[in-house]
PDB file of C-alpha atoms (C1' of nucleotides) in Angstrom:
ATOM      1  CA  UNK A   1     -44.032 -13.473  56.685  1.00 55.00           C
ATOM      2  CA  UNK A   2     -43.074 -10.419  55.002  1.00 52.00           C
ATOM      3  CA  UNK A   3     -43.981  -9.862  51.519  1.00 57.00           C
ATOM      4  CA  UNK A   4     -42.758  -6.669  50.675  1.00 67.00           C
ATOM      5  CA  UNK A   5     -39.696  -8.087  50.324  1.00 77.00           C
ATOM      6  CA  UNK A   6     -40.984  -8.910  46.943  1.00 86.00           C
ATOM      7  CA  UNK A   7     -38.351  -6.487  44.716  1.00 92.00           C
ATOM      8  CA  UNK A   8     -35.687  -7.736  47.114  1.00 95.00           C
ATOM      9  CA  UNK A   9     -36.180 -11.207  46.504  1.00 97.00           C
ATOM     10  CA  UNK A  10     -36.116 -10.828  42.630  1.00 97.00           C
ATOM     11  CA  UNK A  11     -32.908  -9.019  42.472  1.00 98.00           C
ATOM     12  CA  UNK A  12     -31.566 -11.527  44.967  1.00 98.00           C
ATOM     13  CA  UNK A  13     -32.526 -14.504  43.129  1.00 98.00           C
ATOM     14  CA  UNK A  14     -31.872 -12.886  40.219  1.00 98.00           C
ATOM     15  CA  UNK A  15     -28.434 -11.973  40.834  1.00 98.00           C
ATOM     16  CA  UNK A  16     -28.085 -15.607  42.142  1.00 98.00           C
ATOM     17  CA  UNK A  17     -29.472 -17.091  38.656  1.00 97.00           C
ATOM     18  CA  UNK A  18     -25.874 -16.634  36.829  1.00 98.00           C
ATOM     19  CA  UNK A  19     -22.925 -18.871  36.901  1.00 97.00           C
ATOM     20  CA  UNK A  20     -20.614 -16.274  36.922  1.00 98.00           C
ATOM     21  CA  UNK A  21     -21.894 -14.534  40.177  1.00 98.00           C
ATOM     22  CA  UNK A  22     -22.255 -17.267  41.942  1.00 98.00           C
ATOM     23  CA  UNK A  23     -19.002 -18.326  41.593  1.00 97.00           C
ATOM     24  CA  UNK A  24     -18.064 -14.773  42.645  1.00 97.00           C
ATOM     25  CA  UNK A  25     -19.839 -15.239  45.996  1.00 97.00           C
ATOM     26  CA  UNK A  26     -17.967 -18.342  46.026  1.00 96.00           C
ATOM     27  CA  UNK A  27     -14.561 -16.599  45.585  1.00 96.00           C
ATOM     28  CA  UNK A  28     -16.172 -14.522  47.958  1.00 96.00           C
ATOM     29  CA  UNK A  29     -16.799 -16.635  50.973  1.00 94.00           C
ATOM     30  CA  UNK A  30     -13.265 -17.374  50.947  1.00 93.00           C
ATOM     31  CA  UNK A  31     -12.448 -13.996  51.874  1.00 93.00           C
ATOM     32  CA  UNK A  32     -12.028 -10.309  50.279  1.00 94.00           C
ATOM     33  CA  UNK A  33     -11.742  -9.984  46.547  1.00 96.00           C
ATOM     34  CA  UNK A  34     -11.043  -6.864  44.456  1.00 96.00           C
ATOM     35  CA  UNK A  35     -13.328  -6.511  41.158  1.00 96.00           C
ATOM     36  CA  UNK A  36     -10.346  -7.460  39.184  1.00 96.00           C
ATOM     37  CA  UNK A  37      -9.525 -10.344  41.110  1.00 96.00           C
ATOM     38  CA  UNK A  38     -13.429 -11.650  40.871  1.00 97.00           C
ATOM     39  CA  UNK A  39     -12.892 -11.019  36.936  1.00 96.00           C
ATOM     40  CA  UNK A  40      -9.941 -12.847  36.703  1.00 95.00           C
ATOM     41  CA  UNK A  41     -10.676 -16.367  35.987  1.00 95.00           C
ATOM     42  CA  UNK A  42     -13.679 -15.773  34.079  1.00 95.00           C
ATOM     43  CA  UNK A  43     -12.520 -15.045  30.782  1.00 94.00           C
ATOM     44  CA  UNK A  44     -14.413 -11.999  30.644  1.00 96.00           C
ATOM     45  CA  UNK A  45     -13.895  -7.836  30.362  1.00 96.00           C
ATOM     46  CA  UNK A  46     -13.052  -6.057  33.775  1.00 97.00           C
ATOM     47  CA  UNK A  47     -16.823  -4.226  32.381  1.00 97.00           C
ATOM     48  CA  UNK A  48     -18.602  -6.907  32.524  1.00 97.00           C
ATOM     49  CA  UNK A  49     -17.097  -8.275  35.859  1.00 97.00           C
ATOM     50  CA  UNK A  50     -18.012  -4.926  37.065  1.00 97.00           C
ATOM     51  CA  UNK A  51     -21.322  -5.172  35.865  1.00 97.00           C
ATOM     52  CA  UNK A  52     -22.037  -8.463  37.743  1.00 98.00           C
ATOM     53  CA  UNK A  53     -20.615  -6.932  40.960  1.00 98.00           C
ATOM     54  CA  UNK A  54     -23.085  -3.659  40.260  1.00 97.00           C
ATOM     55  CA  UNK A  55     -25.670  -6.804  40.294  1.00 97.00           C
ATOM     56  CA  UNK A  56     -24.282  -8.710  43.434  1.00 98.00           C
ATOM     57  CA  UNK A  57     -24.746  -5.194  44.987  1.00 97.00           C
ATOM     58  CA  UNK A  58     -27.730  -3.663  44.078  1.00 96.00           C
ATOM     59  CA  UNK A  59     -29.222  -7.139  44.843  1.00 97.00           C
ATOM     60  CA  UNK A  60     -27.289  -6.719  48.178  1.00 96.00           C
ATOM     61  CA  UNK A  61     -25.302  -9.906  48.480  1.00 97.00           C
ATOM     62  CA  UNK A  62     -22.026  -7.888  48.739  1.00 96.00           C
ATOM     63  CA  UNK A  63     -21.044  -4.807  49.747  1.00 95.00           C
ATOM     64  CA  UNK A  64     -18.054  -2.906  48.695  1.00 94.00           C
ATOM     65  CA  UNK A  65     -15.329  -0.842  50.205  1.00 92.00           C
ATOM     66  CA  UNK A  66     -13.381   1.450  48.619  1.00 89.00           C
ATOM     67  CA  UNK A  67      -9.897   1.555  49.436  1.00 84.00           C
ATOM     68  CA  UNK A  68      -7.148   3.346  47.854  1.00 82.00           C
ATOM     69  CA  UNK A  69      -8.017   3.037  44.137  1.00 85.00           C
ATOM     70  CA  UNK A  70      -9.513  -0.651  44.387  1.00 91.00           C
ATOM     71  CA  UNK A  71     -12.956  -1.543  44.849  1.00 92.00           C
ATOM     72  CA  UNK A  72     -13.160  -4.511  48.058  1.00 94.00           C
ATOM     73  CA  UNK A  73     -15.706  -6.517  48.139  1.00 95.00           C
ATOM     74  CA  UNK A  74     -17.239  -8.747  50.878  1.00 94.00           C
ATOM     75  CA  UNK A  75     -20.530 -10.826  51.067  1.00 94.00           C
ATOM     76  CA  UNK A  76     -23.377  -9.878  52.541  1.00 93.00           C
ATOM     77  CA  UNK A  77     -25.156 -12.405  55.464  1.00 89.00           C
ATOM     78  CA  UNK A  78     -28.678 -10.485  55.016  1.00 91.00           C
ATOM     79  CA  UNK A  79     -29.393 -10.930  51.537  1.00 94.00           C
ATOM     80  CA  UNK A  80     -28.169 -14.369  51.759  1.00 94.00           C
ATOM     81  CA  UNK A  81     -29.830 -15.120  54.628  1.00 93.00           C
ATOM     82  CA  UNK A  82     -33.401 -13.634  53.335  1.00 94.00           C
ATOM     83  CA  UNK A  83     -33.192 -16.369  50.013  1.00 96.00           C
ATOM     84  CA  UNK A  84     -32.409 -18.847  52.297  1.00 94.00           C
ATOM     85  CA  UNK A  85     -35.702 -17.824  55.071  1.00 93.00           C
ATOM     86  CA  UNK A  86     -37.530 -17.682  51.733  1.00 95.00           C
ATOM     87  CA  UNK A  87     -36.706 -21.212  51.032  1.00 95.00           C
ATOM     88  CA  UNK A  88     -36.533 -22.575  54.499  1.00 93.00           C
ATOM     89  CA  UNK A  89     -40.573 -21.329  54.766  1.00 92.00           C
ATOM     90  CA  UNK A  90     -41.191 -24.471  52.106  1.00 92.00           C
ATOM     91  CA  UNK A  91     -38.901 -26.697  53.996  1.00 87.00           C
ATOM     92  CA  UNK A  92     -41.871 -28.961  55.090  1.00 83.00           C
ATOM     93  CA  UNK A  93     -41.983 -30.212  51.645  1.00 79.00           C
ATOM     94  CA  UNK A  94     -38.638 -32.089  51.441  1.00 79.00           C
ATOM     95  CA  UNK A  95     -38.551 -33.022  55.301  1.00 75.00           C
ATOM     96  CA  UNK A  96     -42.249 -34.082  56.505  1.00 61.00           C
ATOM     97  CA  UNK A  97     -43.158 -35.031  53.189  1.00 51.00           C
ATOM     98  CA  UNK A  98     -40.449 -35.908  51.071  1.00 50.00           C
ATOM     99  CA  UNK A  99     -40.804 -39.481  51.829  1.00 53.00           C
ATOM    100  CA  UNK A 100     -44.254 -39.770  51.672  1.00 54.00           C
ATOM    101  CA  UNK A 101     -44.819 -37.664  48.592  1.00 52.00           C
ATOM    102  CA  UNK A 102     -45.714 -40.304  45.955  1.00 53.00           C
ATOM    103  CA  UNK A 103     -47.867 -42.546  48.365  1.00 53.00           C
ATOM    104  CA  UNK A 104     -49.664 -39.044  49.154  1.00 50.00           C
ATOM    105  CA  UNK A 105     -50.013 -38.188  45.628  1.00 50.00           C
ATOM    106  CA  UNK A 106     -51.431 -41.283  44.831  1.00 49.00           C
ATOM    107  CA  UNK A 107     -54.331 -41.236  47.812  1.00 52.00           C
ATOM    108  CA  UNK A 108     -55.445 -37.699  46.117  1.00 50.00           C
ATOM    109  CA  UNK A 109     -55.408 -39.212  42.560  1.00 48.00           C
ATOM    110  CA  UNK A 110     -57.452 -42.239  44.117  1.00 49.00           C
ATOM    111  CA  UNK A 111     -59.350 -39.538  45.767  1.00 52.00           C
ATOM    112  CA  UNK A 112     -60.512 -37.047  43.045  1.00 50.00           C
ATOM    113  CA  UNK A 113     -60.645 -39.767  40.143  1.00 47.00           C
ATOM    114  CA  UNK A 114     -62.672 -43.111  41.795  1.00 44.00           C
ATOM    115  CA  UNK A 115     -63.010 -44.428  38.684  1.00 41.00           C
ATOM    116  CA  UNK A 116     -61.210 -46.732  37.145  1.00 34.00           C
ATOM    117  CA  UNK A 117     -62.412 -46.660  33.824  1.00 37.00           C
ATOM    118  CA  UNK A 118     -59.640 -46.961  31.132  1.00 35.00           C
ATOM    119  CA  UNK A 119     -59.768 -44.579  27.980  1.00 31.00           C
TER     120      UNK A 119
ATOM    121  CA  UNK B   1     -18.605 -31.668  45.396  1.00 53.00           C
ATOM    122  CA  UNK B   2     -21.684 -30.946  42.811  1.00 51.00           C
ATOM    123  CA  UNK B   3     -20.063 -28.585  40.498  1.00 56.00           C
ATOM    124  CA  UNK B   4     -22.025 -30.068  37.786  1.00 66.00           C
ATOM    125  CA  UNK B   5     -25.356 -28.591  39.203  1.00 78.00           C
ATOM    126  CA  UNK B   6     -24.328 -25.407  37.590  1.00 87.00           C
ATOM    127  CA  UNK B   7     -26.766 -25.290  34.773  1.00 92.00           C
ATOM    128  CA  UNK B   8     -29.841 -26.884  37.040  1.00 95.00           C
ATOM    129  CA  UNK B   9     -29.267 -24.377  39.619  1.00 97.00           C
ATOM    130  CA  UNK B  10     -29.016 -21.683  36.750  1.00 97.00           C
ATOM    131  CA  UNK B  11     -32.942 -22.657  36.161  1.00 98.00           C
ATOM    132  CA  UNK B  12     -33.423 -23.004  39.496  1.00 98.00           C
ATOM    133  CA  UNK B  13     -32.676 -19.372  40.767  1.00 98.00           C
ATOM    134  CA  UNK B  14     -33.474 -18.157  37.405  1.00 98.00           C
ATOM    135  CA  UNK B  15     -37.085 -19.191  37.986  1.00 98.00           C
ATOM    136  CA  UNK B  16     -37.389 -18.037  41.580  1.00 98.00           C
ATOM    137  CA  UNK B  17     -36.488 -14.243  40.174  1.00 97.00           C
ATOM    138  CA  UNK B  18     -39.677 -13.911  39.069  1.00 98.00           C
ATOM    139  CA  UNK B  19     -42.736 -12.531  41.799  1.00 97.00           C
ATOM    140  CA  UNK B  20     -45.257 -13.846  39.616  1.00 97.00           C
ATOM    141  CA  UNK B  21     -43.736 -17.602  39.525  1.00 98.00           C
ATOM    142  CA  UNK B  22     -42.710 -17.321  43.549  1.00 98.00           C
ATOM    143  CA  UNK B  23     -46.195 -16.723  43.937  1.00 97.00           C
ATOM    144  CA  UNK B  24     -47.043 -19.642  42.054  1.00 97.00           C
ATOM    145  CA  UNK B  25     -45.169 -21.492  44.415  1.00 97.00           C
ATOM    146  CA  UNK B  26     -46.409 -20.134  47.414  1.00 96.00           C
ATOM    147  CA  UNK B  27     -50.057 -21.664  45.759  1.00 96.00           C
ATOM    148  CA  UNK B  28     -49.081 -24.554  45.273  1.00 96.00           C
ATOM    149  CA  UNK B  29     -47.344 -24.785  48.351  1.00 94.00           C
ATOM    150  CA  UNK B  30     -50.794 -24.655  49.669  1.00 93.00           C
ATOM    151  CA  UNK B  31     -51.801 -27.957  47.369  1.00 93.00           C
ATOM    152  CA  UNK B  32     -52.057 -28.337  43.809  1.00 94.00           C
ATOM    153  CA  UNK B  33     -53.719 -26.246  41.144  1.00 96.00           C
ATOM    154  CA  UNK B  34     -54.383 -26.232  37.320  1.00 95.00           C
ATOM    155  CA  UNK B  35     -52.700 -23.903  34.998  1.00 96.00           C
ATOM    156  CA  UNK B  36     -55.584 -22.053  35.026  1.00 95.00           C
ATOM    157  CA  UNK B  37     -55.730 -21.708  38.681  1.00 96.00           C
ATOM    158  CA  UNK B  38     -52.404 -20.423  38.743  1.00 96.00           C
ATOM    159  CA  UNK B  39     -53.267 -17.949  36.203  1.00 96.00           C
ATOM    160  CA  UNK B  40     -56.093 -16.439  37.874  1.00 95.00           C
ATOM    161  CA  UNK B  41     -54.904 -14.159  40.473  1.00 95.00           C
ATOM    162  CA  UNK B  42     -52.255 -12.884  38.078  1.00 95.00           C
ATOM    163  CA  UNK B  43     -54.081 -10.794  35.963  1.00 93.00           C
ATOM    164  CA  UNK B  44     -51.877 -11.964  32.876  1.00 96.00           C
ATOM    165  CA  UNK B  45     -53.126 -14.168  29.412  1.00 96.00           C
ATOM    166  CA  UNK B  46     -53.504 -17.492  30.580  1.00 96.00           C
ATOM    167  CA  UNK B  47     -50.380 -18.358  27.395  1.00 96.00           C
ATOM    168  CA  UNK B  48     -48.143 -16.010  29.849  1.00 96.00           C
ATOM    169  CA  UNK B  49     -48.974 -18.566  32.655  1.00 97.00           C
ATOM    170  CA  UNK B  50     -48.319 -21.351  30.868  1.00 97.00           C
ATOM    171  CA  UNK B  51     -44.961 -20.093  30.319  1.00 97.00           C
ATOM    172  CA  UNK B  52     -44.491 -19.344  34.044  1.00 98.00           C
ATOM    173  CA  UNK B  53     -45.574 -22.984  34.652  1.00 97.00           C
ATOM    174  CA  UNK B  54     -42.985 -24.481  31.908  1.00 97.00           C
ATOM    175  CA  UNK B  55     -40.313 -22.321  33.405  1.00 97.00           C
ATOM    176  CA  UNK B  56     -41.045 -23.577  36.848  1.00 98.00           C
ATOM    177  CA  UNK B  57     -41.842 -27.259  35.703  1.00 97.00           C
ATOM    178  CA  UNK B  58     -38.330 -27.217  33.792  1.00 96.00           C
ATOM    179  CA  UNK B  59     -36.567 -26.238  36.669  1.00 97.00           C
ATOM    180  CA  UNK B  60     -37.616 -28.929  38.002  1.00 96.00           C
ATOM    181  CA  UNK B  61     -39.455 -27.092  40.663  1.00 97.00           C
ATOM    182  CA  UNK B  62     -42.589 -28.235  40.021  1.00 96.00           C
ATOM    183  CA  UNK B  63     -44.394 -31.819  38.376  1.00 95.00           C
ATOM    184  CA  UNK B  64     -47.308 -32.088  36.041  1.00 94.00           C
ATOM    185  CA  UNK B  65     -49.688 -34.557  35.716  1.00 92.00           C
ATOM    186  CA  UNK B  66     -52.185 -34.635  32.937  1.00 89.00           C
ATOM    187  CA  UNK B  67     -55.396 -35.504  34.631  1.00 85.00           C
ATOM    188  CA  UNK B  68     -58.713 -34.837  31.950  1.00 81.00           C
ATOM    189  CA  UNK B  69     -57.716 -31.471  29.970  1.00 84.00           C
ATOM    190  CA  UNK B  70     -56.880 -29.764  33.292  1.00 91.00           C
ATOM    191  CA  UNK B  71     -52.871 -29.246  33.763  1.00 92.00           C
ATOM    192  CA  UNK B  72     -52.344 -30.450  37.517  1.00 94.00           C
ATOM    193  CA  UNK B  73     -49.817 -29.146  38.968  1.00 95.00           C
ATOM    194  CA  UNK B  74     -47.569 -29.569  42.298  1.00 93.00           C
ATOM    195  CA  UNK B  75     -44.154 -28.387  44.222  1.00 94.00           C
ATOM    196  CA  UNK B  76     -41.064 -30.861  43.923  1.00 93.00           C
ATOM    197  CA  UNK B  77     -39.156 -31.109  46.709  1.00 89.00           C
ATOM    198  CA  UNK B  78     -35.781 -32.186  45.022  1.00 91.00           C
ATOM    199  CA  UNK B  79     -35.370 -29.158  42.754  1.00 94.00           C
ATOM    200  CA  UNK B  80     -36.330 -26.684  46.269  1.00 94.00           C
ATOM    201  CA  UNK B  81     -34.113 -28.299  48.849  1.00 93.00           C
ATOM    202  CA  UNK B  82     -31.071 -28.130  45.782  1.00 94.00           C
ATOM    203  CA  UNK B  83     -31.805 -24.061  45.840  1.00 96.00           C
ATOM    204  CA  UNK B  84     -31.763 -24.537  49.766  1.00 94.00           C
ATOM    205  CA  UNK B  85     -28.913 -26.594  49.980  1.00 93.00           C
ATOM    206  CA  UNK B  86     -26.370 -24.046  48.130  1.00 95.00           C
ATOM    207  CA  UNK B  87     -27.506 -21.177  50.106  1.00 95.00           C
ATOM    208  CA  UNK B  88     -26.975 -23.267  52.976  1.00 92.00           C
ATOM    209  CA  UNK B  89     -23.463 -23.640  51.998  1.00 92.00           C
ATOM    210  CA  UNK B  90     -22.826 -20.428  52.974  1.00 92.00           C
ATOM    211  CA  UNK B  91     -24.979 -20.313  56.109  1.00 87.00           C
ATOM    212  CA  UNK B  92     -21.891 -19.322  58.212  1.00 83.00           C
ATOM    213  CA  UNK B  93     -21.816 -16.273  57.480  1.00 80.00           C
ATOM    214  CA  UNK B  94     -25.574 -15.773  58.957  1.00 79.00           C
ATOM    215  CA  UNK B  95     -25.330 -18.271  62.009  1.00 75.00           C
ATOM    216  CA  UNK B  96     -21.604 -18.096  62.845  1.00 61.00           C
ATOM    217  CA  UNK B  97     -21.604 -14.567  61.511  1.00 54.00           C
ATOM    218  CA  UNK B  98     -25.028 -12.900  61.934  1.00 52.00           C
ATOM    219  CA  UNK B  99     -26.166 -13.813  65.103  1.00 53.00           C
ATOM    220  CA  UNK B 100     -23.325 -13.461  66.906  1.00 54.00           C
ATOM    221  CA  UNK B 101     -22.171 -10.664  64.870  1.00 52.00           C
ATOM    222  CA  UNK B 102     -22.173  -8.164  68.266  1.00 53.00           C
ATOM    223  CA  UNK B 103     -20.890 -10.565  70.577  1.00 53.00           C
ATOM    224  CA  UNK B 104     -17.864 -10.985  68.185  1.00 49.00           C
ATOM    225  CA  UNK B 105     -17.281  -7.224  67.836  1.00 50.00           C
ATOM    226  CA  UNK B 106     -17.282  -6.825  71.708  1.00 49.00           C
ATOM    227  CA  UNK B 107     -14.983  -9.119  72.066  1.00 52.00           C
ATOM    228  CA  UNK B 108     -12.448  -8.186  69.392  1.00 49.00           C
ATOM    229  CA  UNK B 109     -13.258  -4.829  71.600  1.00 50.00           C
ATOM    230  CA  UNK B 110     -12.075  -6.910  74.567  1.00 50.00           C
ATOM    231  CA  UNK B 111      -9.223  -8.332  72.995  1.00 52.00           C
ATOM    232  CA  UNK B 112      -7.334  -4.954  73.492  1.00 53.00           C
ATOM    233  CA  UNK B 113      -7.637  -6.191  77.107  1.00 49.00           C
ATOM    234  CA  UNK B 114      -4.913  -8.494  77.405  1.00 45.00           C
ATOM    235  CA  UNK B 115      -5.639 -12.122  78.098  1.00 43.00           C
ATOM    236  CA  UNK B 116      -2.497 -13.727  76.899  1.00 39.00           C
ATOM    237  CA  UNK B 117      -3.161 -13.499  73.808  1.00 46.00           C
ATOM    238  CA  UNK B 118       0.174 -12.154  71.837  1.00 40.00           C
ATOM    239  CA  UNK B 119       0.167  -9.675  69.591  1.00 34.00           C
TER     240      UNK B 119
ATOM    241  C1'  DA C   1       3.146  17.250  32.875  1.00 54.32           C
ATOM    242  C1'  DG C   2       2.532  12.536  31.339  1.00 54.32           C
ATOM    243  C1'  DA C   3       1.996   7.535  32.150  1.00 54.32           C
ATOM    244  C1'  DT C   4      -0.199   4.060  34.584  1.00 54.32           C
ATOM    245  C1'  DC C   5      -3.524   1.519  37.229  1.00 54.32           C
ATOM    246  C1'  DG C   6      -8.220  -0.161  38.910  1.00 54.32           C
ATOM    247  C1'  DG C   7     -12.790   0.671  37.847  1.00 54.32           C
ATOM    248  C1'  DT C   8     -16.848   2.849  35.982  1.00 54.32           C
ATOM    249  C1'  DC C   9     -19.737   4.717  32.262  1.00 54.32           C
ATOM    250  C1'  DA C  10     -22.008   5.014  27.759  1.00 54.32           C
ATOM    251  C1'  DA C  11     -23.172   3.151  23.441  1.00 54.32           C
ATOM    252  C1'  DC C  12     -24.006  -0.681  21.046  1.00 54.32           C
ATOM    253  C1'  DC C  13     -25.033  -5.737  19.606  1.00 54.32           C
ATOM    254  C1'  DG C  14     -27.175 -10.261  19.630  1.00 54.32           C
ATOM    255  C1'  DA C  15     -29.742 -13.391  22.232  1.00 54.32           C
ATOM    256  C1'  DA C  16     -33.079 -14.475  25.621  1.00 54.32           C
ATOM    257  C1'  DT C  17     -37.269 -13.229  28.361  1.00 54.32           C
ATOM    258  C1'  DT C  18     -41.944 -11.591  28.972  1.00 54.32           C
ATOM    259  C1'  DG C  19     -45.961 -10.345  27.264  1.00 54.32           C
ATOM    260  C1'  DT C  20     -49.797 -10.324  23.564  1.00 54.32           C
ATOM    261  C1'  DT C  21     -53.143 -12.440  20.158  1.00 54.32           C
ATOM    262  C1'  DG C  22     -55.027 -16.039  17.336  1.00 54.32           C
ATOM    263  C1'  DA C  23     -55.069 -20.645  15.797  1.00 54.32           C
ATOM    264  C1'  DA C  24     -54.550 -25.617  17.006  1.00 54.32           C
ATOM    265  C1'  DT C  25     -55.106 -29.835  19.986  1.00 54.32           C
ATOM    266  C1'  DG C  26     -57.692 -33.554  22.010  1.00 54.32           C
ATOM    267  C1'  DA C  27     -61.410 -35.531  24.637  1.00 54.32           C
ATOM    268  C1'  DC C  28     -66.084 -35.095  25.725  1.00 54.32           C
ATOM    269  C1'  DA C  29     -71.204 -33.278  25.352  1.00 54.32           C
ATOM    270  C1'  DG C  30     -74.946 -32.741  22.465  1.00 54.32           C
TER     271       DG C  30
ATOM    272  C1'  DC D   1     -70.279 -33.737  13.116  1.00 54.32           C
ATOM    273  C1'  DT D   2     -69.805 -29.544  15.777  1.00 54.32           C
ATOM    274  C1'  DG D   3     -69.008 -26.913  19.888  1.00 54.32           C
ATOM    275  C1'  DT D   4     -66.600 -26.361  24.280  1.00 54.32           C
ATOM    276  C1'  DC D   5     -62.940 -26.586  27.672  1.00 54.32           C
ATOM    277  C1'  DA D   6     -58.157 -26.179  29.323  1.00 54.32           C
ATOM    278  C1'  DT D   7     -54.092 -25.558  27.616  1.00 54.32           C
ATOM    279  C1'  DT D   8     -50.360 -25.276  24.311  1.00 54.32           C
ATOM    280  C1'  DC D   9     -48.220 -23.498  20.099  1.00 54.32           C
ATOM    281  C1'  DA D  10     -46.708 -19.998  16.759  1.00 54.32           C
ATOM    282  C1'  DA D  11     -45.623 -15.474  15.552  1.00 54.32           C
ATOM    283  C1'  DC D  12     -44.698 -11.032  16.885  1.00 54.32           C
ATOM    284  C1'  DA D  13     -43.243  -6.656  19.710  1.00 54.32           C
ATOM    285  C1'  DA D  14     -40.916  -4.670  23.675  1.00 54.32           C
ATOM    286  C1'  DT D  15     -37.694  -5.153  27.186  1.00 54.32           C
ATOM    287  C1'  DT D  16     -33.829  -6.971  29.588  1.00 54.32           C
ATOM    288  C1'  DC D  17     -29.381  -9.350  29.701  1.00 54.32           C
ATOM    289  C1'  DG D  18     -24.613 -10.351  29.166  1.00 54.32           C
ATOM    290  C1'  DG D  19     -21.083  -9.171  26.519  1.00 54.32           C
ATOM    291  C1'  DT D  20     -17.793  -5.912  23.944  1.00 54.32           C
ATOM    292  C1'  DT D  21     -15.156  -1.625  22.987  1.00 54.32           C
ATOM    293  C1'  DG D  22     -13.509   2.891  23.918  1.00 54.32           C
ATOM    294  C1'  DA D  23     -13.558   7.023  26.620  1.00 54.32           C
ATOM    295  C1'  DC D  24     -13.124   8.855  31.227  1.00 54.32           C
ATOM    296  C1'  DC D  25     -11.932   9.496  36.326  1.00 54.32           C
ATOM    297  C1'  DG D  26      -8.763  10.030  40.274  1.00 54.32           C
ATOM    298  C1'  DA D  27      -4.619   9.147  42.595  1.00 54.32           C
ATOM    299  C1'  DT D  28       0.209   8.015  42.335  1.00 54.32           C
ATOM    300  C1'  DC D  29       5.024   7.654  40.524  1.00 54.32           C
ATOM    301  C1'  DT D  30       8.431   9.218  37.640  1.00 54.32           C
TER     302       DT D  30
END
DNA sequence: AGATCGGTCAACCGAATTGTTGAATGACAG
DNA sequence: CTGTCATTCAACAATTCGGTTGACCGATCT
């Protein structure tokens, strides 16, 4: 439907391409997480933590609050929910057709390529 | 429960970060198409499309079949609904969350207005 | 004032990604 | 045998990415 959500997708799906920030949203969805507690069990510098969060931001899966010297963050439903629309628009292909897919394939082969003529 | 999808999903959402391969899948979501074909439009070296299509067909989101000298290409359903399924893992916080996201604000409103609750 | 704490910023590094061009592949047409 | 078609492969340049380290900021507690 829309497709000037082009740049939005990206960073979205971008931003959802790493392990590490995914497992942030997933630390995430459990509730409220500072920066340094979504750096903590990844073995990484509180930089690059805070670089994935800039990420998770800017793609707008979280937002942040500041409070008192800590940065809070929470996720985001609308960026999540626009990957998932974005998905959900080629849903028909693993509902209608997912059972029917090689019996389907193999009418159009039969279809385009009558002959049976071996090499 | 799949933790162990990591790395697939890595490719996955990797792949979708790129316009020029989600448009690729919105062609072929439309039936399949040669390498060439999904070149065209793009207005890139048909080598840069092949990449595309080996990034996309090694994610698993998409299946070759070698008919002639044409490339034949078209969506698989397995490595889409995986994608769909994780974001849907978090879908609470756009149907429980989203939609009733003013409703649930009025009535922490409302909650002021004593109802038994205890507080 | 000085120390500390949670984060960010800037500079830098190595590896991966995206693009280009030109040559190679493999089956068929002539 | 040679050319053509559709595509891949190889080599290369530019850009981006994820990571590090070290300096800096702003507010608080001695």
């Amino acid at each position: 439907m829309i497709e000037s959500e082009s740049p939005r997708l990206s960073a979205i799906f971008h931003a959802l391409g790493d392990p590490t920030r995914r497992d942030m949203i997933r630390d995430l969805a459990k509730g409220e997480r500072s920066v340094g507690d979504l750096a903590a069990p990844h073995d990484i510098s509180l930089a690059a933590a805070s670089k994935h969060v800039k990420a998770l931001e800017s793609a707008g899966l979280i937002r942040r609050e500041i409070r008192w010297r800590t940065h809070v963050c929470h996720l985001n439903a609308e960026a999540l929910a626009a990957a998932h629309d974005w998905l959900d628009s080629y849903r028909r292909f693993w509902t209608d057709r997912l059972d029917n897919l090689e019996d389907l394939l193999r009418q159009e082969k039969k279809a385009q390529h009558p002959k049976g003529d071996a090499k």
